Short mmCIF file of C-alpha atoms in Angstrom, two decimals:
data_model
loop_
_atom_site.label_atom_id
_atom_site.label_comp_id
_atom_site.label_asym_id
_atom_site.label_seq_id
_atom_site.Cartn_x
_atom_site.Cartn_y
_atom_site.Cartn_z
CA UNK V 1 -29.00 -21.30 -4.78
CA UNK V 2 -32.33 -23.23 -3.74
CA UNK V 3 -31.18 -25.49 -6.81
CA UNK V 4 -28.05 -25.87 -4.83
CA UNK V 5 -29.86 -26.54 -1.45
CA UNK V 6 -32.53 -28.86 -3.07
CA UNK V 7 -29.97 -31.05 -5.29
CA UNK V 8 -27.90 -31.47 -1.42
CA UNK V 9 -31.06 -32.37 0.02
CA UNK V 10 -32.25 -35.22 -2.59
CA UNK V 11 -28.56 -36.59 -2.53
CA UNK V 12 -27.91 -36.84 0.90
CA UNK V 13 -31.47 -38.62 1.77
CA UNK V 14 -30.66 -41.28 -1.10
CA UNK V 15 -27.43 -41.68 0.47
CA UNK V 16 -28.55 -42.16 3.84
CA UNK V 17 -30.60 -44.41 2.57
CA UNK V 18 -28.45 -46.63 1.21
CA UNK V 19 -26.25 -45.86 4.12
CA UNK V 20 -28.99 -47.34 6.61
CA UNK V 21 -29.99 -50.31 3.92
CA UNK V 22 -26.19 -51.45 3.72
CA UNK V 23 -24.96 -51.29 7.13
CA UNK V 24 -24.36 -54.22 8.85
CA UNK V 25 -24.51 -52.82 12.31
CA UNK V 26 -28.51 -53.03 12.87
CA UNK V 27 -27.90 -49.99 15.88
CA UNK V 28 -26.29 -47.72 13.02
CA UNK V 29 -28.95 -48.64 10.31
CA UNK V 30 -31.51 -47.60 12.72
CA UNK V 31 -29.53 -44.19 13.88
CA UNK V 32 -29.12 -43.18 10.08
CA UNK V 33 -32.88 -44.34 9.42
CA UNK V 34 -33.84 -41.82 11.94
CA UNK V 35 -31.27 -39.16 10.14
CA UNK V 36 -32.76 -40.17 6.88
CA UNK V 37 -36.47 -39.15 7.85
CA UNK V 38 -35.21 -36.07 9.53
CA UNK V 39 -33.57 -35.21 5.76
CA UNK V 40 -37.08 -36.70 4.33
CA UNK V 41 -39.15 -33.62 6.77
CA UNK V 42 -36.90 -31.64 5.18
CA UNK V 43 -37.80 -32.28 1.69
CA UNK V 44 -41.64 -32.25 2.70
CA UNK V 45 -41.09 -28.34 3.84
CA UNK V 46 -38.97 -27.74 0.53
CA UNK V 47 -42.20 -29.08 -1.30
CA UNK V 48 -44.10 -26.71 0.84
CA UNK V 49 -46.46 -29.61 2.77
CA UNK V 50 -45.56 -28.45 6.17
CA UNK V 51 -48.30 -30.94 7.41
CA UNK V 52 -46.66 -34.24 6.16
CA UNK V 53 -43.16 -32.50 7.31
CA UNK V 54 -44.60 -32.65 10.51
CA UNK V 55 -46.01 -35.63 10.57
CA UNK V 56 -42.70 -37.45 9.08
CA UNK V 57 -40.50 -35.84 11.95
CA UNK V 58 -42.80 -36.83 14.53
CA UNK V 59 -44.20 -40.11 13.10
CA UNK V 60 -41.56 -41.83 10.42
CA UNK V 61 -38.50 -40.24 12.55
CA UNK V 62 -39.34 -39.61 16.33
CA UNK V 63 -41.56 -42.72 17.23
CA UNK V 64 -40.64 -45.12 14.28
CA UNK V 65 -36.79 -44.57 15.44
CA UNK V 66 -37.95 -45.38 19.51
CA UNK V 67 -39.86 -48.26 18.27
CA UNK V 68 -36.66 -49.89 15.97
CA UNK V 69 -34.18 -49.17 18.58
CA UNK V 70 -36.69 -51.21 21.20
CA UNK V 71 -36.98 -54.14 18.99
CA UNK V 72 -33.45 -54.05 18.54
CA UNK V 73 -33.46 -54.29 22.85
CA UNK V 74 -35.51 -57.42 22.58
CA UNK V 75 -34.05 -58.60 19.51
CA UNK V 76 -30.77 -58.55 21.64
CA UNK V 77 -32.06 -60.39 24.48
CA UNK V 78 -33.57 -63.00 22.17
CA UNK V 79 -30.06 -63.45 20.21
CA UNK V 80 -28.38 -63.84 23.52
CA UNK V 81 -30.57 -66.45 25.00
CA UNK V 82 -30.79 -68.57 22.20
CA UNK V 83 -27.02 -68.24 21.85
CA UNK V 84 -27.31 -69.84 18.34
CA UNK V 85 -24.41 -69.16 16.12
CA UNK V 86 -25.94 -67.33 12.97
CA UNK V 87 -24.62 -68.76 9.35
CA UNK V 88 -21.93 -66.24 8.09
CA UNK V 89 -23.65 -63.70 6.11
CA UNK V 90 -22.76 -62.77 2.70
CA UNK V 91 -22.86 -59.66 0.86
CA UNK V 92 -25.91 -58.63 0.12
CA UNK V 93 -25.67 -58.85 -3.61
CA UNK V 94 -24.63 -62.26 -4.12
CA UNK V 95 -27.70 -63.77 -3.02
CA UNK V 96 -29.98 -65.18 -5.76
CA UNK V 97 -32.17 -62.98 -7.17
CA UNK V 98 -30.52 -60.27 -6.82
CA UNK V 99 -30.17 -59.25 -9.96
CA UNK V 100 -33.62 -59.80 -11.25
CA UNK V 101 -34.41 -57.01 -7.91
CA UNK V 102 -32.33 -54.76 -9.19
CA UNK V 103 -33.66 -54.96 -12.55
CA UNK V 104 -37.13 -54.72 -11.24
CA UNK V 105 -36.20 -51.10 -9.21
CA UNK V 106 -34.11 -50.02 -12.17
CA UNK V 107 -37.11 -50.22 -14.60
CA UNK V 108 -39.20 -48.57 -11.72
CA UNK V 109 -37.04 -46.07 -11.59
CA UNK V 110 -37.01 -45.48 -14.77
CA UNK V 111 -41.06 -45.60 -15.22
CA UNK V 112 -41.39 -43.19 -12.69
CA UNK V 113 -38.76 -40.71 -14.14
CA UNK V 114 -40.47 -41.32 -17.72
CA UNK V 115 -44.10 -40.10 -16.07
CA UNK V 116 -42.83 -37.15 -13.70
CA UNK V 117 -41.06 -35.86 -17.14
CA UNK V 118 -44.46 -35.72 -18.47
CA UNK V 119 -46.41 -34.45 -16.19
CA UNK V 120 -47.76 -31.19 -16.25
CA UNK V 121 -45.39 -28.24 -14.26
CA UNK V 122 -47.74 -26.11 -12.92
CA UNK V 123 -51.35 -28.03 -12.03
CA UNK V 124 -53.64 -27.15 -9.84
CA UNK V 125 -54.84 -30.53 -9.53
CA UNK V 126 -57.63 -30.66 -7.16
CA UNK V 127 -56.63 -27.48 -5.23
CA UNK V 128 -59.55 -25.23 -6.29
CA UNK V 129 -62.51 -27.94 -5.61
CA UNK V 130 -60.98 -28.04 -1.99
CA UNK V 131 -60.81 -24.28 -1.77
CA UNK V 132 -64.02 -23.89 -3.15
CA UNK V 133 -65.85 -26.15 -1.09
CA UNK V 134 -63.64 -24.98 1.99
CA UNK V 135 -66.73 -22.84 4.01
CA UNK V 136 -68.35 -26.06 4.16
CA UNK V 137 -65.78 -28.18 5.69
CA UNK V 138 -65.85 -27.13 9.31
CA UNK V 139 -62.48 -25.68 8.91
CA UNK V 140 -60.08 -23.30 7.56
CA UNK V 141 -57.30 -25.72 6.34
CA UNK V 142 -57.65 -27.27 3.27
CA UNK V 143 -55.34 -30.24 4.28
CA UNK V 144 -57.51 -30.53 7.35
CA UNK V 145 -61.03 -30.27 5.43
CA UNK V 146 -59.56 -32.89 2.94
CA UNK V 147 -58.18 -35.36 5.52
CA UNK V 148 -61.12 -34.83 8.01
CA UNK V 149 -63.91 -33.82 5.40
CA UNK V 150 -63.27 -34.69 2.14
CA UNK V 151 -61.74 -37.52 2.59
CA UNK V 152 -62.51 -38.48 5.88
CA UNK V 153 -62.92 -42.11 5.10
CA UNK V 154 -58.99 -42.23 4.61
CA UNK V 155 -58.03 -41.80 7.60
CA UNK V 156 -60.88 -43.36 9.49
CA UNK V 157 -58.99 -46.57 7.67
CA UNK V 158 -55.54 -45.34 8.77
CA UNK V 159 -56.49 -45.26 12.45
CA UNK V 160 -58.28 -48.51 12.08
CA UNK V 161 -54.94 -49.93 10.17
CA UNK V 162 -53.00 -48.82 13.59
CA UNK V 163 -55.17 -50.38 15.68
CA UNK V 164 -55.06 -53.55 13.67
CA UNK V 165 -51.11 -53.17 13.85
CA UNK V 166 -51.52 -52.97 17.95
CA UNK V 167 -53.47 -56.05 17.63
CA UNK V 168 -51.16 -57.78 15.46
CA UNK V 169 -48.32 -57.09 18.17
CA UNK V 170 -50.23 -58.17 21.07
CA UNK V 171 -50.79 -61.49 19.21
CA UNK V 172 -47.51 -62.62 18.95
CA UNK V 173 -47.43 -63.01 22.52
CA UNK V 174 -45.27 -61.35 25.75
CA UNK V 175 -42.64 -60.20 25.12
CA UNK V 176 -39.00 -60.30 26.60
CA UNK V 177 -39.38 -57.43 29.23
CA UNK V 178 -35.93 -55.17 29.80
CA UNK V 179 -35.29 -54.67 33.37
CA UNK V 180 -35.64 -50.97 34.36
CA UNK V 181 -32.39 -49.55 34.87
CA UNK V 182 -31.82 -46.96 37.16
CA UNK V 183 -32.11 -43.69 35.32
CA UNK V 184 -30.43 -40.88 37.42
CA UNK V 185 -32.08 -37.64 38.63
CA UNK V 186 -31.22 -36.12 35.12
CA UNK V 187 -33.75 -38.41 33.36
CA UNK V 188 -36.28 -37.98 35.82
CA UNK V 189 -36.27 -34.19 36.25
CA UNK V 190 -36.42 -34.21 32.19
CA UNK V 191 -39.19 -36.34 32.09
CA UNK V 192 -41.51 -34.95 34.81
CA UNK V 193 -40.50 -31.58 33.38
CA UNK V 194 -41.42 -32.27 29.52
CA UNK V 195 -44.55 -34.55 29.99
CA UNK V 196 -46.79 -31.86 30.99
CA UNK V 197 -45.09 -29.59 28.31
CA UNK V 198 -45.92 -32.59 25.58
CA UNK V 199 -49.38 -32.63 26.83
CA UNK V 200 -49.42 -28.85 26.08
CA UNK V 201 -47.72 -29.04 22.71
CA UNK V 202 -50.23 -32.17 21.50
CA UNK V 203 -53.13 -29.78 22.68
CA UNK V 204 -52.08 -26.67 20.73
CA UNK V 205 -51.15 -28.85 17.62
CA UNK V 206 -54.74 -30.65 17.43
CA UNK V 207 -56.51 -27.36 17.88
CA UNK V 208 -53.97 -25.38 15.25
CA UNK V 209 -54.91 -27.97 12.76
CA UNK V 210 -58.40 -26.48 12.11
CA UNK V 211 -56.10 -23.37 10.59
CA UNK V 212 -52.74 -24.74 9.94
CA UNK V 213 -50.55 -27.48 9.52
CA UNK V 214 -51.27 -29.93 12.41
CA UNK V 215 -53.96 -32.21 13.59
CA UNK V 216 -54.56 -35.59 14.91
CA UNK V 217 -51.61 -37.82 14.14
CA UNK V 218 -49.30 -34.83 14.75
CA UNK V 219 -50.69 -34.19 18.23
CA UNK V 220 -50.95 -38.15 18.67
CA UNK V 221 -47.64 -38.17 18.30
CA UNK V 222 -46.07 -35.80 20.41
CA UNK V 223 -48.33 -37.86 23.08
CA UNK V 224 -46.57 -41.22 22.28
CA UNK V 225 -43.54 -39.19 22.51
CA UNK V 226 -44.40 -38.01 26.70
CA UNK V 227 -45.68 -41.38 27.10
CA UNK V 228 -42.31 -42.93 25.47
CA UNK V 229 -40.08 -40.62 27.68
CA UNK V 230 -42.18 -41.48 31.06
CA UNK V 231 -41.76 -45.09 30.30
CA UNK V 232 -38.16 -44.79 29.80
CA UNK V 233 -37.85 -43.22 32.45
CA UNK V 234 -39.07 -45.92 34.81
CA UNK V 235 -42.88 -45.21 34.96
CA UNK V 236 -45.18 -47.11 34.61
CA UNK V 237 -49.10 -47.73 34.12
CA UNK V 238 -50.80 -48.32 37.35
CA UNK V 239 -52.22 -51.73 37.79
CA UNK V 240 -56.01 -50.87 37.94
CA UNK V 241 -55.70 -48.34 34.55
CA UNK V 242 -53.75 -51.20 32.83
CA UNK V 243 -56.89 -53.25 31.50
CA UNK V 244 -60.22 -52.24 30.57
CA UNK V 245 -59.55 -48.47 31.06
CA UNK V 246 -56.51 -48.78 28.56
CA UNK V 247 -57.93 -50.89 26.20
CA UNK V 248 -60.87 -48.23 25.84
CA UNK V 249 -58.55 -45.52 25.58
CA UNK V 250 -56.73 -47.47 22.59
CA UNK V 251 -60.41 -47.96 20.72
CA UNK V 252 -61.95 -44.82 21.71
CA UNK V 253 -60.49 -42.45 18.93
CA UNK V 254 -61.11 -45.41 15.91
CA UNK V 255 -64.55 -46.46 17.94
CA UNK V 256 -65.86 -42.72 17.78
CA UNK V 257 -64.80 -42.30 14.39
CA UNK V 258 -66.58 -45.42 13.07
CA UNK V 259 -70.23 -44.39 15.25
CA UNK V 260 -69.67 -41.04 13.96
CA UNK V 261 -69.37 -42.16 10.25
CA UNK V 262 -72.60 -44.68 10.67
CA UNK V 263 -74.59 -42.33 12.10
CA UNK V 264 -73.42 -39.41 9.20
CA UNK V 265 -74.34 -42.37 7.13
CA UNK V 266 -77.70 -42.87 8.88
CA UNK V 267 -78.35 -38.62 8.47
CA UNK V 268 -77.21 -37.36 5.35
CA UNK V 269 -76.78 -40.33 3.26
CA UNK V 270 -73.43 -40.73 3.00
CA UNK V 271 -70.25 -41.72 4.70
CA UNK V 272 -68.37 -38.95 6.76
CA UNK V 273 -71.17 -36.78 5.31
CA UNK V 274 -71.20 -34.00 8.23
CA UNK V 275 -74.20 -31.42 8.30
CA UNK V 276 -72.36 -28.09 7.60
CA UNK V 277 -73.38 -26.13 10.07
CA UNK V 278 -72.00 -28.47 13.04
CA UNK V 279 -68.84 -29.90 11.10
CA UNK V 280 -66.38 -28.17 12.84
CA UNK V 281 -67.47 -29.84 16.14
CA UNK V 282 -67.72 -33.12 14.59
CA UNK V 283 -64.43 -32.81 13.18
CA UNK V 284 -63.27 -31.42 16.95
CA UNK V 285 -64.42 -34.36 18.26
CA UNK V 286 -63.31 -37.14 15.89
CA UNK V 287 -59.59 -35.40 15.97
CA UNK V 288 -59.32 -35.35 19.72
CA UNK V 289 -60.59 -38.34 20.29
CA UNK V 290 -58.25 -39.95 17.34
CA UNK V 291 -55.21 -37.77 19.02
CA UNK V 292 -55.64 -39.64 22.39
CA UNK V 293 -55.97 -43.00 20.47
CA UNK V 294 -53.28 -42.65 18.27
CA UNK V 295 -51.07 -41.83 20.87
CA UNK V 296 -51.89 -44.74 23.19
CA UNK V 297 -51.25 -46.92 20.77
CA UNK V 298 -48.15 -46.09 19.69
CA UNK V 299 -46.96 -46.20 23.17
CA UNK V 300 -48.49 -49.30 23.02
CA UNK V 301 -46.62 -50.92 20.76
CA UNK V 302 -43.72 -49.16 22.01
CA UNK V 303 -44.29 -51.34 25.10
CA UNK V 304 -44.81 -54.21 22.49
CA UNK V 305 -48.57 -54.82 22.68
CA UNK V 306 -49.55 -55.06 26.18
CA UNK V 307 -49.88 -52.95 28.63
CA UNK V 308 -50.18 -55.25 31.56
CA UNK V 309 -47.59 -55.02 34.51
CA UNK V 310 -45.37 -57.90 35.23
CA UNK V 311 -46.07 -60.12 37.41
CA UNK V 312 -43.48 -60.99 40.27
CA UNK V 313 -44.37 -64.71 39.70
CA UNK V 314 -43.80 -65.04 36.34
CA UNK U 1 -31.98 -1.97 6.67
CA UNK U 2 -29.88 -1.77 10.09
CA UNK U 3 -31.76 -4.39 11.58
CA UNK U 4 -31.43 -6.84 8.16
CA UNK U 5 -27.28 -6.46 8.88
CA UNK U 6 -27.64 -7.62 12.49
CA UNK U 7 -29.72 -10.57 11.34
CA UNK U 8 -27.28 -11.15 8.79
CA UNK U 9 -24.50 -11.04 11.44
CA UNK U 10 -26.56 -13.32 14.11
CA UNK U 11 -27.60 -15.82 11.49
CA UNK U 12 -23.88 -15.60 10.61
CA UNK U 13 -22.48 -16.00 13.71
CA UNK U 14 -24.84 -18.92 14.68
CA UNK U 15 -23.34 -21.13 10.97
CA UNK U 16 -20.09 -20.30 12.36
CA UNK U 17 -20.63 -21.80 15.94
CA UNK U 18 -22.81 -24.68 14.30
CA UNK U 19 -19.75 -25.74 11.89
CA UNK U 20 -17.36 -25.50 14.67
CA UNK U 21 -19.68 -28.01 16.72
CA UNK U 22 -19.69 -30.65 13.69
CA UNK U 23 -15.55 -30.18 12.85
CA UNK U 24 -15.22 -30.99 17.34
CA UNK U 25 -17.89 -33.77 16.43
CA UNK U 26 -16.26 -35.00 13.52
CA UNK U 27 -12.20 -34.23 14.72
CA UNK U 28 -12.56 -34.82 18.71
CA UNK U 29 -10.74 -37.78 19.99
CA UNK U 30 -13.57 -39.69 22.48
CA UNK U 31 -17.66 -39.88 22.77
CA UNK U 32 -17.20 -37.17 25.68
CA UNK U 33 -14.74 -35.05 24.20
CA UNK U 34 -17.74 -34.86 21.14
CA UNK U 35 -20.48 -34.13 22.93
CA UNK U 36 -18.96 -31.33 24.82
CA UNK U 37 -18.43 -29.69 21.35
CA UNK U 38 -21.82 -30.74 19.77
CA UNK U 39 -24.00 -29.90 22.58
CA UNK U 40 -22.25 -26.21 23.54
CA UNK U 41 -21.32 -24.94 20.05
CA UNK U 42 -24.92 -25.82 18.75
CA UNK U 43 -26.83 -24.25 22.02
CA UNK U 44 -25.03 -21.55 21.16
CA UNK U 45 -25.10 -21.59 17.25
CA UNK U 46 -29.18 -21.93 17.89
CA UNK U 47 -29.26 -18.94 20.06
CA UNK U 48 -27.43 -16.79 17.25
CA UNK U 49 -29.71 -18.30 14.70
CA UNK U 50 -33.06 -17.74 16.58
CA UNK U 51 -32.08 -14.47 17.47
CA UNK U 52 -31.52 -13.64 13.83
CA UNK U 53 -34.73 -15.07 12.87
CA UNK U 54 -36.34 -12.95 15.63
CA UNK U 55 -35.19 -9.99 14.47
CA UNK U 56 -36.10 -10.44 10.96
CA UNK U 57 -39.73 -11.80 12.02
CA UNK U 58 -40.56 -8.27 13.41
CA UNK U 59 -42.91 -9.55 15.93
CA UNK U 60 -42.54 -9.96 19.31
CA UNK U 61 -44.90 -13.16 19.66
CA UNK U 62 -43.06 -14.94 17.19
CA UNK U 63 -39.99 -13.88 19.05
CA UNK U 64 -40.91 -15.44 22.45
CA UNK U 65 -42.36 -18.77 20.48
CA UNK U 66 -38.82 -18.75 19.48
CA UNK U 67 -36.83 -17.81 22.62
CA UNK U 68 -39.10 -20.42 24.21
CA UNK U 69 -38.33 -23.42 21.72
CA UNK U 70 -34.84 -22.35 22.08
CA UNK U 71 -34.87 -22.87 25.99
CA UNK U 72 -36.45 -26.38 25.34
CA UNK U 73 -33.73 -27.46 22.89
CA UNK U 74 -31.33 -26.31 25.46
CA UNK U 75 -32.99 -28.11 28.12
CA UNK U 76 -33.21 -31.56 25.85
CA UNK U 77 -29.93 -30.82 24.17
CA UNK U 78 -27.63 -30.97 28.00
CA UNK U 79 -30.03 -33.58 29.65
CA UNK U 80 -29.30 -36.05 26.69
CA UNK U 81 -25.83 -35.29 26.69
CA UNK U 82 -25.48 -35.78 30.27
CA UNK U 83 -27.31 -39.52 29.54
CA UNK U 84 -25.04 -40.72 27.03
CA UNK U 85 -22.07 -39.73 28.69
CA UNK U 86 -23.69 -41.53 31.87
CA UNK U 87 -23.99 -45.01 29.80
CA UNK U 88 -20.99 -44.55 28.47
CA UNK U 89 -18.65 -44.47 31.69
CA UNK U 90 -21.44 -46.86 32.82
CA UNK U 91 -20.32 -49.05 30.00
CA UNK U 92 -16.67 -48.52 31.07
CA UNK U 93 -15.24 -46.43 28.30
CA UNK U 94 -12.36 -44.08 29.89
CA UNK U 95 -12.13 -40.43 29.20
CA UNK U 96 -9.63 -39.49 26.84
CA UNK U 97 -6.29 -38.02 28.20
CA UNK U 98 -3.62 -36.62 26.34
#
């Protein structure tokens, strides 16, 4: 029966897949991209990582799907301002080099079949080092210790990498603005009604993750997700938060991590080297601060880099 | 043991009301018609299926985070409904009539 379950599970993501990769319709590839990591958070709990199950629901689903179907708003606008008529496209796999691509992912495919055949069933891999070591991490999750502790240096560069991202956005210059439309009471109620219970949710997740699956991109993301649904809803950042107290929101989690890491450097030696004794704090600290960050910016580049409000002028 | 039937039975009960919801989302003739049948059926099939899980988690915390996540799913469920049935007669699609 889980045989059953799992072999439904692996087939219908690779068909989704496909589904969103061949489908003309950029609104439908998007809808059955979001399906697809739904089916992928799935296959994370099936593998029994609740915390990247989590994190793909909330991250690769909930705010990667907002963020496609808002490009695909400006994208719109730009198409229908430029009013340029587009050369007919032709199926995808009679374009050169096609072949030579499908080659390529069928000996991939292959490779990576070969190896998982011969890999060992039942390893521990690194699991008893972490568990071991785990009274000196700060915390009592070993996916927490190892992101925050172990590894910490991993996803000091992830944050940094989404910061980067934010920057990379903002450099390309304004972008087309869509014109608020009215949203109804329904909207609004919803909104006002869910942002403080987001705020609540991103709390509990960031302070769960010292004992259980959740943490700082979780909680960050559930934050994007209020700040996502307040925007859509019509609000919007007030004028005199919009520059420098914004922009140090967006640094302050990636900021703090860095400090934190030079001065662990500066103490004990080594990078992300926390005294013992006080890493839980540290690790408080660098999570909540990272939670807040992340979430700004992926509102952020929900918004599509800026967070400036329009001028009437322009 | 008696309690393990009537879990059975909820859990049962909320499959049934979930496949109904999918065969009205995949039969129905019109976007409205559809979400009438997704968003009730599946309310509903949730409440059998939480109450199920309640039952066979045999604690009453986990029972209220459950009752609660089902009241925000019901909450999210009808307001998003209600939304894209708004843009859709704002877009001008007619209800279906026989």
């Amino acid at each position: 029966m889980p045989l059953l379950f799992d072999s439904l599970l692996g087939l219908g993501g690779i068909w989704l897949a496909w589904q969103a990769l061949s489908s003309d319709n950029l609104f439908r590839a998007i809808v059955l991209f979001v399906a697809f990591g739904l089916m992928l958070a799935l296959v994370w709990v099936r593998l029994a990582a609740p915390d990247i199950a989590l994190a793909e629901a909330a991250i690769g689903a909930g705010v990667t799907g907002a963020l496609l179907l808002a490009a695909l708003a400006r994208l719109d606008v730009v198409v229908h301002e430029e009013a340029t008529n587009p050369e007919p496209s032709q199926p995808s796999w009679h374009r050169p080099g096609s072949g030579f691509v499908a080659l390529l992912t069928a000996g991939l495919f292959i490779a990576l079949v070969y190896t998982l055949y011969h890999l060992p069933v039942d390893t521990p891999g690194l699991r008893r080092d972490v568990i071991a070591q785990l009274d000196n991490s700060g915390v009592r999750h070993p996916v927490t210790a190892v992101l925050l502790n172990f590894r910490g240096y991993d996803t000091l560069l992830e944050i940094l990498v989404l910061l980067l991202a934010l920057l990379g956005v903002g450099s390309l210059g304004k972008c087309h603005r869509q014109a608020v439309t009215a949203t109804g009471p329904v909207l609004d109620a919803l909104s006002r009604l869910l942002a403080p219970v987001l705020v609540l949710v991103a709390a509990y997740l960031l302070w769960l993750g010292a004992s259980a699956p959740g943490g700082a991109f979780q909680a960050g993301a559930v934050l994007a997700a209020g700040g996502i649904l307040l925007l859509l809803s019509g609000w919007r950042l007030p004028a005199r938060f919009a520059r420098w107290p914004w922009r140090l929101l967006l640094a302050l989690g990636p900021v703090l991590f860095l400090v934190l890491a030079l001065i662990t450097l500066w103490l004990e030696g080594k990078l992300l080297q926390y005294p013992p004794a006080q890493a839980g704090g540290w690790i408080l600290l660098i999570e909540a601060s990272a939670s807040l960050s992340i979430g700004a910016i992926l509102v952020a580049l929900f918004m599509g880099g800026d967070a400036e409000p329009e001028h009437k002028d322009e | 043991m008696l309690t393990d039937y009537l879990a059975l039975l909820l859990l049962i009960s909320g499959g049934f009301f979930f496949l109904a919801g999918t065969v009205g989302l995949l039969r129905f003739p019109d976007v409205y018609t559809r979400l009438h049948a997704l968003t009730k059926a599946d309310n509903v099939g949730l409440g059998f299926v939480m109450a199920g899980l309640a039952i066979q988690s045999g604690s009453w915390l986990v029972a209220g985070k459950l009752f609660l996540i089902w009241l925000l799913v019901l909450l999210a469920g009808a307001s998003v409904a209600h939304l894209i049935a708004r843009r859709a007669l704002q877009r001008g699609i007619t209800p279906w009539q026989r």
